[in-house]
């Protein structure tokens, strides 16, 4: 199984809502990532989890809160978002190591719209 | 910023022709990867080249890496309409992954 799944596929939320994005992989990968991608732009790295520990936080606002409950799951909790946070949120996983990271497998993304 | 610059930004070719995309980056890397993205969907890994490698092939894909010039190129030979997509390079330095600006390729049947 080389699939990374993300739910939901689409999400519309108001600025006062609290919602969560979910990501799952069953490839035994130990590194998981969240990216944000605006239209016609490259993905921007938000967070990296390595062996269930947060290893990189690219100065993302605190209204985005990642969580890695176990090695297969990665969540992104959203609270008090702004309209400019509307984007495609991509999850990825890789074998991971303390050194050079290998091939990433991406999920299909969650299209988020903040009203 | 480590972000790579890719050129051209957009490329339109006839089916059967070759397509070449270039990526330049700014700092040291452990490896460089190329990904493909169909409109609004997840990215698909194409090929990874390590910093001590100069050239790599995979099917119709050929990637070169010149670390002295901090640049890489992706060649797609004998293009097909199904190759229409955006192509991104991604530089990897330890745990940090940075994507380039991307090239939008259109292959006309």
PDB file of C-alpha atoms in Angstrom, chain A residues 33 35 37 40-43 45 48 50 55-56 58 88 90 97-109 111, chain B residues 3 30-31 33 35 37 39-45 48 50 88 90 92-102 104:
ATOM      1  CA  UNK A  33       4.747  16.518   6.582  1.00  0.00           C
ATOM      2  CA  UNK A  35       2.389  21.641   3.259  1.00  0.00           C
ATOM      3  CA  UNK A  37      -0.151  25.367  -1.463  1.00  0.00           C
ATOM      4  CA  UNK A  40      -0.211  28.545  -9.043  1.00  0.00           C
ATOM      5  CA  UNK A  41       2.451  28.453  -6.333  1.00  0.00           C
ATOM      6  CA  UNK A  42       4.740  25.684  -5.085  1.00  0.00           C
ATOM      7  CA  UNK A  43       3.959  23.792  -1.870  1.00  0.00           C
ATOM      8  CA  UNK A  45       6.528  23.363   4.095  1.00  0.00           C
ATOM      9  CA  UNK A  48       7.670  17.991   9.797  1.00  0.00           C
ATOM     10  CA  UNK A  50       9.978  12.619  12.595  1.00  0.00           C
ATOM     11  CA  UNK A  55      11.115  18.383  14.172  1.00  0.00           C
ATOM     12  CA  UNK A  56      10.382  21.386  11.971  1.00  0.00           C
ATOM     13  CA  UNK A  58       8.349  26.783   9.678  1.00  0.00           C
ATOM     14  CA  UNK A  88      -4.736  23.279  -0.740  1.00  0.00           C
ATOM     15  CA  UNK A  90      -1.077  18.585   1.389  1.00  0.00           C
ATOM     16  CA  UNK A  97      15.722   9.434   9.116  1.00  0.00           C
ATOM     17  CA  UNK A  98      17.735  11.877  11.124  1.00  0.00           C
ATOM     18  CA  UNK A  99      19.653  12.617   7.962  1.00  0.00           C
ATOM     19  CA  UNK A 100      18.614  13.093   4.387  1.00  0.00           C
ATOM     20  CA  UNK A 101      14.961  12.560   3.718  1.00  0.00           C
ATOM     21  CA  UNK A 102      13.955  10.332   0.879  1.00  0.00           C
ATOM     22  CA  UNK A 103      11.079  10.162  -1.552  1.00  0.00           C
ATOM     23  CA  UNK A 104       7.898  11.746  -0.301  1.00  0.00           C
ATOM     24  CA  UNK A 105       4.503  10.250  -0.982  1.00  0.00           C
ATOM     25  CA  UNK A 106       1.766  12.841  -1.140  1.00  0.00           C
ATOM     26  CA  UNK A 107      -1.913  12.627  -0.385  1.00  0.00           C
ATOM     27  CA  UNK A 108      -4.484  14.221  -2.724  1.00  0.00           C
ATOM     28  CA  UNK A 109      -4.875  17.238  -0.447  1.00  0.00           C
ATOM     29  CA  UNK A 111      -9.060  22.115  -0.423  1.00  0.00           C
TER      30      UNK A 111
ATOM     31  CA  UNK B   3      13.580  28.107  -2.801  1.00  0.00           C
ATOM     32  CA  UNK B  30      21.602  16.337   0.310  1.00  0.00           C
ATOM     33  CA  UNK B  31      19.497  15.429  -2.693  1.00  0.00           C
ATOM     34  CA  UNK B  33      13.892  15.511  -6.333  1.00  0.00           C
ATOM     35  CA  UNK B  35       7.713  15.937  -8.737  1.00  0.00           C
ATOM     36  CA  UNK B  37       1.365  17.700 -10.126  1.00  0.00           C
ATOM     37  CA  UNK B  39      -4.102  20.462 -11.625  1.00  0.00           C
ATOM     38  CA  UNK B  40      -5.190  20.855  -7.989  1.00  0.00           C
ATOM     39  CA  UNK B  41      -4.074  17.378  -6.960  1.00  0.00           C
ATOM     40  CA  UNK B  42      -1.321  15.805  -4.897  1.00  0.00           C
ATOM     41  CA  UNK B  43       2.251  15.565  -6.100  1.00  0.00           C
ATOM     42  CA  UNK B  44       3.768  12.437  -7.583  1.00  0.00           C
ATOM     43  CA  UNK B  45       7.443  11.680  -7.125  1.00  0.00           C
ATOM     44  CA  UNK B  48      15.592  11.554  -6.871  1.00  0.00           C
ATOM     45  CA  UNK B  50      21.737  12.547  -4.679  1.00  0.00           C
ATOM     46  CA  UNK B  88       8.504  20.974  -9.461  1.00  0.00           C
ATOM     47  CA  UNK B  90      12.511  20.021  -4.524  1.00  0.00           C
ATOM     48  CA  UNK B  92      16.397  18.455   0.469  1.00  0.00           C
ATOM     49  CA  UNK B  93      18.849  19.486   3.162  1.00  0.00           C
ATOM     50  CA  UNK B  94      18.581  17.224   6.201  1.00  0.00           C
ATOM     51  CA  UNK B  95      14.914  17.410   7.197  1.00  0.00           C
ATOM     52  CA  UNK B  96      14.052  20.522   5.236  1.00  0.00           C
ATOM     53  CA  UNK B  97      12.349  20.225   1.855  1.00  0.00           C
ATOM     54  CA  UNK B  98      11.957  23.289  -0.362  1.00  0.00           C
ATOM     55  CA  UNK B  99      10.073  23.294  -3.638  1.00  0.00           C
ATOM     56  CA  UNK B 100      10.983  25.361  -6.658  1.00  0.00           C
ATOM     57  CA  UNK B 101       8.580  27.675  -8.426  1.00  0.00           C
ATOM     58  CA  UNK B 102       7.513  25.052 -10.970  1.00  0.00           C
ATOM     59  CA  UNK B 104       3.763  24.270 -16.304  1.00  0.00           C
TER      60      UNK B 104
END
